[in-house]
Short mmCIF file of C-alpha atoms and ligand atoms in Angstrom, two decimals:
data_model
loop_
_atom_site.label_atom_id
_atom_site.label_comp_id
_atom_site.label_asym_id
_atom_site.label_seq_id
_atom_site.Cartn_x
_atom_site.Cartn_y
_atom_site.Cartn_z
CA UNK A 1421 -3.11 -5.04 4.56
CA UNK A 1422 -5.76 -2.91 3.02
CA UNK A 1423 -9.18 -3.41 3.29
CA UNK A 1424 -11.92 -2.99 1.13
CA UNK A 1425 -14.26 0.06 1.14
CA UNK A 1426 -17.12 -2.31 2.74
CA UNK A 1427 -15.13 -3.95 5.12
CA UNK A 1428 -13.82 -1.07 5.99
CA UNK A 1429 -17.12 0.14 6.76
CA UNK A 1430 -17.91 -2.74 8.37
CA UNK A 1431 -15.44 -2.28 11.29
CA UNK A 1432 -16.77 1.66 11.54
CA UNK A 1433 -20.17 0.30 11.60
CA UNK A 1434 -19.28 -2.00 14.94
CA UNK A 1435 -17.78 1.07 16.42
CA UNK A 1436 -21.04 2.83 16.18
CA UNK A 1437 -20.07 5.58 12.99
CA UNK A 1438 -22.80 6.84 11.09
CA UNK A 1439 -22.76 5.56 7.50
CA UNK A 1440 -25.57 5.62 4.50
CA UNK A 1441 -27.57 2.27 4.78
CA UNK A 1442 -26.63 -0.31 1.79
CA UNK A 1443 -24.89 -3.60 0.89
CA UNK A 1444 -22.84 -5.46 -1.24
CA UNK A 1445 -23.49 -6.89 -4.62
CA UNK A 1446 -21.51 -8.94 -6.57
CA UNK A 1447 -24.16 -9.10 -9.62
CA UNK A 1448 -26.24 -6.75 -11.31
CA UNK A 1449 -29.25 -8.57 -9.93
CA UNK A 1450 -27.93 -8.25 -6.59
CA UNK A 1451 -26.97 -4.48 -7.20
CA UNK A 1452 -30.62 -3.98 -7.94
CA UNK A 1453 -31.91 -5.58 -4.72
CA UNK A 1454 -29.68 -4.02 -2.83
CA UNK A 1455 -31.01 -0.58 -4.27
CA UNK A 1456 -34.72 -1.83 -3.91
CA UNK A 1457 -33.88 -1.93 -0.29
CA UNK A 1458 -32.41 1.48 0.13
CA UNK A 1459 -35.41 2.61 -1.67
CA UNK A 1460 -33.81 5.89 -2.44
CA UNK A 1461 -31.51 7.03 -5.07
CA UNK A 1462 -28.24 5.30 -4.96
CA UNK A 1463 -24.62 5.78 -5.65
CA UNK A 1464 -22.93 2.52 -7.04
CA UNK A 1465 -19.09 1.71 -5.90
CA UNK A 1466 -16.71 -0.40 -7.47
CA UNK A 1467 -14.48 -2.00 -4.43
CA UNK A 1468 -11.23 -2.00 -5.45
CA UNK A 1469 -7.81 -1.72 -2.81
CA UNK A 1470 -7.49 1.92 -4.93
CA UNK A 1471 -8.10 5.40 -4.34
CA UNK A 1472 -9.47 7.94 -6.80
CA UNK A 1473 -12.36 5.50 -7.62
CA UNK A 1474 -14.65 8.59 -8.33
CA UNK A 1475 -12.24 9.96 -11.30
CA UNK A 1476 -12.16 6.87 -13.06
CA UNK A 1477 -15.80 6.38 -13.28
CA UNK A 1478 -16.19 3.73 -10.69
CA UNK A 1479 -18.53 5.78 -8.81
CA UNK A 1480 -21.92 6.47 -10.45
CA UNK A 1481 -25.49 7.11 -9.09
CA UNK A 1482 -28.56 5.77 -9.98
CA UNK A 1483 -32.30 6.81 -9.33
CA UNK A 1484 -33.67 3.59 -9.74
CA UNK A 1485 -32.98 -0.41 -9.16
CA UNK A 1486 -33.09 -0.83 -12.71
CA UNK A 1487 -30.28 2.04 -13.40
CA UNK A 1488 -28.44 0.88 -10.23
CA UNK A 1489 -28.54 -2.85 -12.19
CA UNK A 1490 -26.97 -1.40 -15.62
CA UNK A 1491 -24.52 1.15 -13.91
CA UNK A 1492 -23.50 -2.44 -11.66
CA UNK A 1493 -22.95 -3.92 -14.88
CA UNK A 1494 -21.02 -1.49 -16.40
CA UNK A 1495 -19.37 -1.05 -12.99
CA UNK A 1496 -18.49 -4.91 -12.82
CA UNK A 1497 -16.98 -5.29 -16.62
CA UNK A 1498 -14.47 -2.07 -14.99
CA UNK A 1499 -10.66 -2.44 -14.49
CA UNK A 1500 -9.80 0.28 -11.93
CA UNK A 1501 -6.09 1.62 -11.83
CA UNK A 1502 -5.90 -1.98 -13.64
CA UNK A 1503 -7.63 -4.16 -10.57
CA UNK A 1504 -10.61 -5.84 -11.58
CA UNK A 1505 -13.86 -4.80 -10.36
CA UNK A 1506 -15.70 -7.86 -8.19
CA UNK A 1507 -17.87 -6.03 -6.01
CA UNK A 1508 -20.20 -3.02 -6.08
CA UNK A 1509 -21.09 -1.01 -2.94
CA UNK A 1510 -24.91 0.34 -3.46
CA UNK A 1511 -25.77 2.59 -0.33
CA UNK A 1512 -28.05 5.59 -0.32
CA UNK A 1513 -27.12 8.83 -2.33
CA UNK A 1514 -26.39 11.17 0.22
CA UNK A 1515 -27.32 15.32 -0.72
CA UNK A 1516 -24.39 16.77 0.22
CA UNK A 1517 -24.03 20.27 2.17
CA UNK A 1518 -19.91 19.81 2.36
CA UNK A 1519 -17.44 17.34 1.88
CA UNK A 1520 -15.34 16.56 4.87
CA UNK A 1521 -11.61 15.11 5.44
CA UNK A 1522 -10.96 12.93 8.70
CA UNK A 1523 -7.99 10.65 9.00
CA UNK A 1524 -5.12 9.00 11.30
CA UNK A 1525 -1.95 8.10 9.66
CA UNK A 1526 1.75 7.76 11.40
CA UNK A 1527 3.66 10.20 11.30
CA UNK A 1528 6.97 8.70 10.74
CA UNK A 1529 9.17 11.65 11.99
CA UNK A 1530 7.80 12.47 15.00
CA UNK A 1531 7.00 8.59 15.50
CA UNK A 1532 3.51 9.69 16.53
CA UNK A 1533 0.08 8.99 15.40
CA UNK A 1534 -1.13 12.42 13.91
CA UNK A 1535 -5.03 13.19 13.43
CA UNK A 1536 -5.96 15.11 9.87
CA UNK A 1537 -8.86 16.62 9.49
CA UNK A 1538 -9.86 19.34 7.12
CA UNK A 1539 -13.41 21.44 5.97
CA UNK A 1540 -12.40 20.64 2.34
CA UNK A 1541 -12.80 17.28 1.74
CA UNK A 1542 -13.64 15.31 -1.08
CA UNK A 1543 -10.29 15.87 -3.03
CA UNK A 1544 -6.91 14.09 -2.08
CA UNK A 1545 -5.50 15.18 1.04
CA UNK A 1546 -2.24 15.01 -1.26
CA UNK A 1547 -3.63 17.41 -3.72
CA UNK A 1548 -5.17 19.48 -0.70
CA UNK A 1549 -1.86 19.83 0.81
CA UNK A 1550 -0.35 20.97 -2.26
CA UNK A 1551 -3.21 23.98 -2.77
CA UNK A 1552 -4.29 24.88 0.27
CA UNK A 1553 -1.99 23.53 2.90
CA UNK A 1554 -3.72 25.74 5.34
CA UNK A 1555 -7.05 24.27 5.56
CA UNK A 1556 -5.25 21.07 6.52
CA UNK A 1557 -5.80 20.92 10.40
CA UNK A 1558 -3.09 17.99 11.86
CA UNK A 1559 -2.75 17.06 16.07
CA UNK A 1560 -0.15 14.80 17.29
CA UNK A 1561 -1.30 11.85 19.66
CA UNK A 1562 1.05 11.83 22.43
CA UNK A 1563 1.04 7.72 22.83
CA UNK A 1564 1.22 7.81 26.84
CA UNK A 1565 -2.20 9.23 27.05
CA UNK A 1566 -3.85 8.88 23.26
CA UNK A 1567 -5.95 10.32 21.48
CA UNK A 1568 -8.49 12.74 24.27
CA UNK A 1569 -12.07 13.92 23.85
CA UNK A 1570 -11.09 17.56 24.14
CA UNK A 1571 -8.41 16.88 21.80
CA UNK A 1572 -11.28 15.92 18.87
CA UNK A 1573 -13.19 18.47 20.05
CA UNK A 1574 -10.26 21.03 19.49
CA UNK A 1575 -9.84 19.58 15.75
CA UNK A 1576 -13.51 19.88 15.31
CA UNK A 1577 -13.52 23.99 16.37
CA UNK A 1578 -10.07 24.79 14.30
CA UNK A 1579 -11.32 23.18 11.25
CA UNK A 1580 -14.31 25.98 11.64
CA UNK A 1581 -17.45 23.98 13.27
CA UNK A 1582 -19.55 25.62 15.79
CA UNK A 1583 -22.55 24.48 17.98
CA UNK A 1584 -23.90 20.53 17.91
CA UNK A 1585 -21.27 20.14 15.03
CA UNK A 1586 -18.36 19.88 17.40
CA UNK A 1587 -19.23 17.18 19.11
CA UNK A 1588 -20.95 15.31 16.19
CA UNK A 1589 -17.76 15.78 14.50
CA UNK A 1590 -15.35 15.08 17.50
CA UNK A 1591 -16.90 11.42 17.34
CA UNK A 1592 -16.20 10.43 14.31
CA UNK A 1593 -12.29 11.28 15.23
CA UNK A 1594 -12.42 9.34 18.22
CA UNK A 1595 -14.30 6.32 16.78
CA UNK A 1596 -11.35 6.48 13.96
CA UNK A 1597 -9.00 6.68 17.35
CA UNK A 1598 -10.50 3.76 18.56
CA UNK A 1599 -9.89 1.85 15.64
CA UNK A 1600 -6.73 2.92 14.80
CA UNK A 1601 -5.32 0.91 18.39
CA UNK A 1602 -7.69 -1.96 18.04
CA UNK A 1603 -6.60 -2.60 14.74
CA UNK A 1604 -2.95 -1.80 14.73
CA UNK A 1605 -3.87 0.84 11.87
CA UNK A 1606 -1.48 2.18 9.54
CA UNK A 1607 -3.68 4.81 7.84
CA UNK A 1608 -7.27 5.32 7.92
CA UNK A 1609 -9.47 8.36 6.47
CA UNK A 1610 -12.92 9.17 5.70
CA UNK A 1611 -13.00 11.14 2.89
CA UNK A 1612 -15.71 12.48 1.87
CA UNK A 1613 -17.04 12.65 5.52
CA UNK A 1614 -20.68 14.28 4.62
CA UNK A 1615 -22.16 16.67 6.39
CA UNK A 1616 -26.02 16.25 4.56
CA UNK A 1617 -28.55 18.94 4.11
CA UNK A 1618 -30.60 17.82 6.56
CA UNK A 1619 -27.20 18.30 8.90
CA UNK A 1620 -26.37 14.70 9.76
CA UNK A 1621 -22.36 13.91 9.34
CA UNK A 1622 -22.31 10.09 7.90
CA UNK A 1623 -18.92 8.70 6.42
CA UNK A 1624 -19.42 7.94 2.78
CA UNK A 1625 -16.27 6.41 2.15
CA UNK A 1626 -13.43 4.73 4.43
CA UNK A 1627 -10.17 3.20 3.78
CA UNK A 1628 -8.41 1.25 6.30
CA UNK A 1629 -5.00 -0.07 6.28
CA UNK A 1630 -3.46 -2.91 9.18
CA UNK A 1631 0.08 -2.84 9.50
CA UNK A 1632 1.34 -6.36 7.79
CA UNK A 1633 3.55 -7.31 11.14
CA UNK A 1634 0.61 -6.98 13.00
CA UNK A 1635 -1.87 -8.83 11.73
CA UNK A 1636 -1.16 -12.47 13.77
CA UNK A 1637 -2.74 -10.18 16.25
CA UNK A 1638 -6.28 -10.01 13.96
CA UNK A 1639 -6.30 -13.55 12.93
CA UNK A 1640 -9.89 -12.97 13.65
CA UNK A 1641 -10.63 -10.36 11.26
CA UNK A 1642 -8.36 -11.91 8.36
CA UNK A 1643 -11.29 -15.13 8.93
CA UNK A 1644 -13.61 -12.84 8.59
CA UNK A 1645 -13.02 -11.54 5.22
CA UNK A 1646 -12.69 -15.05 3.48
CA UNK A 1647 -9.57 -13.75 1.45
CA UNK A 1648 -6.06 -13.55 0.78
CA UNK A 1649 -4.78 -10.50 3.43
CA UNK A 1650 -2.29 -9.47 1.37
CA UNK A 1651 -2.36 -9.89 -2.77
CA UNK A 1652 1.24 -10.64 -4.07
CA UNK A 1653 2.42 -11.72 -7.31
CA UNK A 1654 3.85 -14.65 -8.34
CA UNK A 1655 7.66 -12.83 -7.45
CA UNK A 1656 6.44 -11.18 -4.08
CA UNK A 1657 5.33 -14.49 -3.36
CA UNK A 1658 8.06 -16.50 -3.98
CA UNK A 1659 10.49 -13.81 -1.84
CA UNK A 1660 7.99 -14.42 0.93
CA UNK A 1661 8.26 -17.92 0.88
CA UNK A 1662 11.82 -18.04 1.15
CA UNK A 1663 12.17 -15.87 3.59
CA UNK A 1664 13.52 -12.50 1.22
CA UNK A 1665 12.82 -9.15 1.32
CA UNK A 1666 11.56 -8.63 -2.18
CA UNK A 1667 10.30 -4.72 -3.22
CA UNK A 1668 9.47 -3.63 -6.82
CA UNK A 1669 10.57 -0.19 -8.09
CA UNK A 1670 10.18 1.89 -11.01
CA UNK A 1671 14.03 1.22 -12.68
CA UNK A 1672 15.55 -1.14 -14.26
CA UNK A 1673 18.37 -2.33 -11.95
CA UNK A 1674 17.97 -5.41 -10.01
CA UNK A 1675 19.84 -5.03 -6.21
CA UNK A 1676 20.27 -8.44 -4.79
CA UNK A 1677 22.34 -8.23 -1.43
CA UNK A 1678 22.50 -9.84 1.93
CA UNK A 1679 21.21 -7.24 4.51
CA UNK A 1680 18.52 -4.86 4.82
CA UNK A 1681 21.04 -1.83 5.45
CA UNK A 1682 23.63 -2.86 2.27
CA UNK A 1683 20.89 -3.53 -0.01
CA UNK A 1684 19.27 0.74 0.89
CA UNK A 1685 23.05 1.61 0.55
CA UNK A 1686 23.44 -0.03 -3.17
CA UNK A 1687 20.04 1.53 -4.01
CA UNK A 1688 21.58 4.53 -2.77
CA UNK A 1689 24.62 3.86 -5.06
CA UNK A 1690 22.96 3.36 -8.24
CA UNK A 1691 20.80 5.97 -7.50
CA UNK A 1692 23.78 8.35 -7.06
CA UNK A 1693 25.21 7.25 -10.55
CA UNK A 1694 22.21 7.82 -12.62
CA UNK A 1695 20.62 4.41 -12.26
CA UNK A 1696 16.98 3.21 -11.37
CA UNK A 1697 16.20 0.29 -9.05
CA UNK A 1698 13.87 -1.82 -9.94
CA UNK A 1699 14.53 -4.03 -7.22
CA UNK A 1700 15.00 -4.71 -3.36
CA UNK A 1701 15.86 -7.77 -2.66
CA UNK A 1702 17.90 -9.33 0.76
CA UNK A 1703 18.49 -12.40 0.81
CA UNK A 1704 19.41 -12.00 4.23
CA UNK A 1705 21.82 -13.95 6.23
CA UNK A 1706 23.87 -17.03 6.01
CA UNK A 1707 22.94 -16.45 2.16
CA UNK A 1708 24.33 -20.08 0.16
CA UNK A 1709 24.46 -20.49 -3.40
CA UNK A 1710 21.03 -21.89 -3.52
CA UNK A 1711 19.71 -18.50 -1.69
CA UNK A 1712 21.44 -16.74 -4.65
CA UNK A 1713 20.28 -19.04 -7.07
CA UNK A 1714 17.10 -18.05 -5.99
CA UNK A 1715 17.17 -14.78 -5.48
CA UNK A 1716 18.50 -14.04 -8.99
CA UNK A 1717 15.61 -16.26 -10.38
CA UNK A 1718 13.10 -14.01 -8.87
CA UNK A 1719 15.17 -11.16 -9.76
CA UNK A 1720 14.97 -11.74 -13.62
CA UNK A 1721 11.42 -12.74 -13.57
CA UNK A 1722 10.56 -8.92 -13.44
CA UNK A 1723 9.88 -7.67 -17.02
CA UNK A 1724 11.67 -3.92 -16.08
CA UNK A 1725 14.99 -5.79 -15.01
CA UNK A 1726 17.63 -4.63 -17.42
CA UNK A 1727 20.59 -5.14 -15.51
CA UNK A 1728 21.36 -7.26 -12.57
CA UNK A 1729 24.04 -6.01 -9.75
CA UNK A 1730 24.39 -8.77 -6.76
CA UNK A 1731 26.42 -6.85 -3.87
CA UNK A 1732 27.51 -9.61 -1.26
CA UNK A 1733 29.11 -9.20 2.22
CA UNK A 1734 30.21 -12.29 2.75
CA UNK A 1735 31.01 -13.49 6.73
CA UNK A 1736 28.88 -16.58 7.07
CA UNK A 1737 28.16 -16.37 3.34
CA UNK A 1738 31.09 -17.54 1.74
CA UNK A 1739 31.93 -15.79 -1.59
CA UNK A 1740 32.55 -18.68 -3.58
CA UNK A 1741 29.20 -20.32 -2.94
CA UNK A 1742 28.14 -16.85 -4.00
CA UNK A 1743 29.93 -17.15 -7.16
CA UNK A 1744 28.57 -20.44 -7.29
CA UNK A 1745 25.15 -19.71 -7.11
CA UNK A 1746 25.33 -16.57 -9.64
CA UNK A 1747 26.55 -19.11 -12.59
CA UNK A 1748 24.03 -22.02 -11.70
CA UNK A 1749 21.33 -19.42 -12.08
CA UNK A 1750 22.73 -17.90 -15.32
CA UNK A 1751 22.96 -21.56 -16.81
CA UNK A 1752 19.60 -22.78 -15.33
CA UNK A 1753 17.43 -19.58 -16.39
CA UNK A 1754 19.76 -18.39 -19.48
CA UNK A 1755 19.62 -15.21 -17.65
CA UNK A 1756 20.50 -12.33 -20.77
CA UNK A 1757 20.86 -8.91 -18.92
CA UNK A 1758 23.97 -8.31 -17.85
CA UNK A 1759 24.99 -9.21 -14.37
CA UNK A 1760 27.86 -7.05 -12.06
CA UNK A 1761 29.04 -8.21 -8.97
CA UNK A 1762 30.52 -7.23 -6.03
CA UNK A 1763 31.92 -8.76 -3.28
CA UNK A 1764 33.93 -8.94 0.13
CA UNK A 1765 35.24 -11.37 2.91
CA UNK A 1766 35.53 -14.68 3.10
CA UNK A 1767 36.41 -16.73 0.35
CA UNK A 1768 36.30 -13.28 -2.30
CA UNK A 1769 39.46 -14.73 -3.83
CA UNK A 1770 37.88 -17.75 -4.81
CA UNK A 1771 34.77 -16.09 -5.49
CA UNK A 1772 36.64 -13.31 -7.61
CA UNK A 1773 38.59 -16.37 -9.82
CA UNK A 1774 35.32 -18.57 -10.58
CA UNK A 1775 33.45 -14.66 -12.11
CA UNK A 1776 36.47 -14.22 -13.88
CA UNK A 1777 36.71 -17.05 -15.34
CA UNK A 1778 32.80 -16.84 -16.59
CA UNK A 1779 33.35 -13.77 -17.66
CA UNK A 1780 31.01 -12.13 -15.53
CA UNK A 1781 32.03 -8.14 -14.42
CA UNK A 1782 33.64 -8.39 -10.67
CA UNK A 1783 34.14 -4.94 -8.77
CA UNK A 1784 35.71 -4.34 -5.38
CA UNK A 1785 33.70 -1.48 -4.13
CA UNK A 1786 30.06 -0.86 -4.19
CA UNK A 1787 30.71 2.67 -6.14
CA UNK A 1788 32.59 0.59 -8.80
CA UNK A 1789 29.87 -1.69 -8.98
CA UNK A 1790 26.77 0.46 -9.03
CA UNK A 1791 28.63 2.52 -11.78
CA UNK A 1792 29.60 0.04 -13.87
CA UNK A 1793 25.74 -1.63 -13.93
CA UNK A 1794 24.69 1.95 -14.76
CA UNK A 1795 26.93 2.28 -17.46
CA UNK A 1796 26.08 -1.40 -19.03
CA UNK A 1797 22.29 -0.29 -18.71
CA UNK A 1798 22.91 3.42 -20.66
CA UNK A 1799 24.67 1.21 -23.30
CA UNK A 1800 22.18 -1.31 -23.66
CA UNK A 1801 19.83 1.64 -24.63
P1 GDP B 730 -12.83 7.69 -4.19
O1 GDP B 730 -12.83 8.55 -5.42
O2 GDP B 730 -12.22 6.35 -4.46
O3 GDP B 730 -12.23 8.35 -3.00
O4 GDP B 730 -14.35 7.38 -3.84
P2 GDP B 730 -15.40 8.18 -2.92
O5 GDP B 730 -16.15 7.20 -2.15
O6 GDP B 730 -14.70 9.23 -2.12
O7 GDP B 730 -16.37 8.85 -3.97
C1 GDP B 730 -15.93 9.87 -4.85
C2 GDP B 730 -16.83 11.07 -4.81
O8 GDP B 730 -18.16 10.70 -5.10
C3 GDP B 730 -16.91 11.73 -3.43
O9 GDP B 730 -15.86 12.63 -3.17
C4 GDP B 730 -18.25 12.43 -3.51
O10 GDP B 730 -18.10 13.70 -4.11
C5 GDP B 730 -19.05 11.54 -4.41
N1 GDP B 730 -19.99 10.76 -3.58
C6 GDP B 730 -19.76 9.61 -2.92
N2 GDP B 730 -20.83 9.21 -2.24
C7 GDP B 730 -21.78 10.14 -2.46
C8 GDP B 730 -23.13 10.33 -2.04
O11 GDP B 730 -23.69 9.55 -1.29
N3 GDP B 730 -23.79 11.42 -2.51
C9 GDP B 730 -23.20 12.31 -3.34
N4 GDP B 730 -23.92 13.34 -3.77
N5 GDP B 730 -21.95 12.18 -3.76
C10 GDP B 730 -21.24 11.12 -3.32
MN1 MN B 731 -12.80 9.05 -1.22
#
């Protein structure tokens, strides 16, 4: 689950961070009371679950209430990386002395938390890595003992801060620390982390991201925001409620399998062939023909879906309910794109016979099959 910017900075707030004072508005009204408040010049944010806010004009400053109100409205009319803009963050223009990176994010090969921090904030940390990978400052938390003072202080000194600044800075990594295990975090950063002028370090922008299979541990929190956790669309949804792994790609080939392990494999497959998945979906065990039925529905509900390729292992699934399944759905949503399938064990005679006699491509290997759905899709073009 990702959190907003504000709520976000909500949670660093309880654990004591420095952050620029401010509030919420959801109206230009409210924008320019909230700015009345600060008193000061402003900066206006749209909230939206996106980065890169700042590049596509969704972060604007204001010396006023009155400008704070019109840049709020222009703000609020927004669509950011196409989310809709419903809230503004107004908080008190900071005068910047440097721009500062702090994050904690999993490291997936080591299987280790790993602390980022970095002098040259403000950009990505993507794009940072790319230019200047050494000013990119990383320490592994060994999970028996987590994340030590020392430790922060020791990312504080290599990124280049001397005196006071140290320990200022270690804090902020420690607070993020603190978070990260009390909120099962996934990722969080800080970036920019400001060091101002006038030398205080404040956190003018935070992102925050719960891992999704552990948030019945921050039932809580989830109250708290008086939201959905996790936006999904009508097909994610659907998946969800019947119990399927569902994932949208960037192809055009729908993989519907049983298994978590076959469906990466016929990815793999297509992928190997030429193809492009558009699609993850396992249906997962004991699959029947309503399972299928269903998973093909939400399959061809996805506009990029120009081919469908169901790849079946059938033990407790029995093939011919497979087969069963794949026709009722072709009958009941007039599916058009063509569909390959392929599958083995029980029943796959039976299965086999009732395709054939539809007409529908059957294939006995997986390489067959992911080749053949390629093909069908390069002709189709
Ligand atoms: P993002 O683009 O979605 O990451 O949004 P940010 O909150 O990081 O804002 C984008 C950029 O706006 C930052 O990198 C800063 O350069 C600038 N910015 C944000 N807050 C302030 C502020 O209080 N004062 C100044 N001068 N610049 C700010
Ligand atoms: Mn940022």
């Amino acid at each position: 689950m990702k959190l907003f910017e504000h709520e976000a900075k909500d949670i660093f707030r309880a654990f004591g961070m420095p952050l620029p004072p401010g509030g919420v508005a959801k109206t230009p009204q409210e924008a320019k009371k909230r700015a009345a408040e600060v008193g000061k010049p402003v900066v206006v944010k749209a909230q939206v679950l996106s980065g890169k806010r700042g590049k596509a004009g969704g972060v604007k400053f204001a010396d006023t209430p009155e400008q704070a109100e019109e840049l709020a409205k222009e703000i609020l009319a927004m669509k950011i990386n196409d989310l809709p803009v419903e809230t503004v963050l107004i908080e008190e223009k900071l005068a910047i002395q440097q721009e500062i990176y702090a994050g904690i994010t999993i490291d997936r090969n080591t299987r280790q938390y790993v602390v980022i921090g970095s002098s040259a904030g403000g950009m990505s940390i993507e794009e940072l890595a790319e230019e200047s990978p050494e000013k990119i400052i990383k320490m592994h938390v060994n999970p028996d003992t987590g994340f030590q003072p020392y430790e922060a202080r020791q990312m504080a000194i290599d990124m280049g801060f001397t005196g006071k600044a140290i320990n200022k800075l270690a804090g902020f990594f420690l607070k993020l620390w603190r978070i990260v295990e009390e909120y099962d975090v996934e990722l969080t950063e800080i970036n920019p982390l400001i060091l101002t002028k006038e030398g205080s370090f404040l956190a003018a922008d935070a992102r925050l991201n719960i891992d999704n299979n552990a948030l019945y541990r921050h039932q809580e929190l989830i109250d708290k925001l008086e939201r959905e956790p996790i936006e999904q669309n009508e097909r994610e949804q659907l998946a969800t409620d019947h119990g399927m792994a569902y994932v949208e790609l960037d192809g055009d080939i729908a993989c519907i399998c049983n298994g978590a392990g076959l469906t990466m494999a016929t990815l793999d497959a297509v992928s190997l062939y030429g193809g492009k998945a558009s699609t993850f979906l396992d249906l997962g065990g004991g699959s029947d023909a309503e399972r299928v039925e269903m998973g093909i529905k939400i399959a061809q509900m996805y506009d990029k879906v120009e081919a469908i390729l169901v790849n079946i292992m059938g033990g407790i699934t029995r093939c011919d309910d497979v087969a069963r399944g794949i026709l009722a759905a072709k009958e009941k949503y007039g599916i058009e794109v063509p569909m390959v399938i392929r599958m083995v064990g029980t029943n796959e005679e039976e299965g086999q016979k009732i395709l054939n006699e539809a007409g529908i491509p059957f294939l006995e290997t997986m390489e067959e099959a992911a080749k053949k759905v390629v093909d069908l899709v390069k002709e189709e073009k």
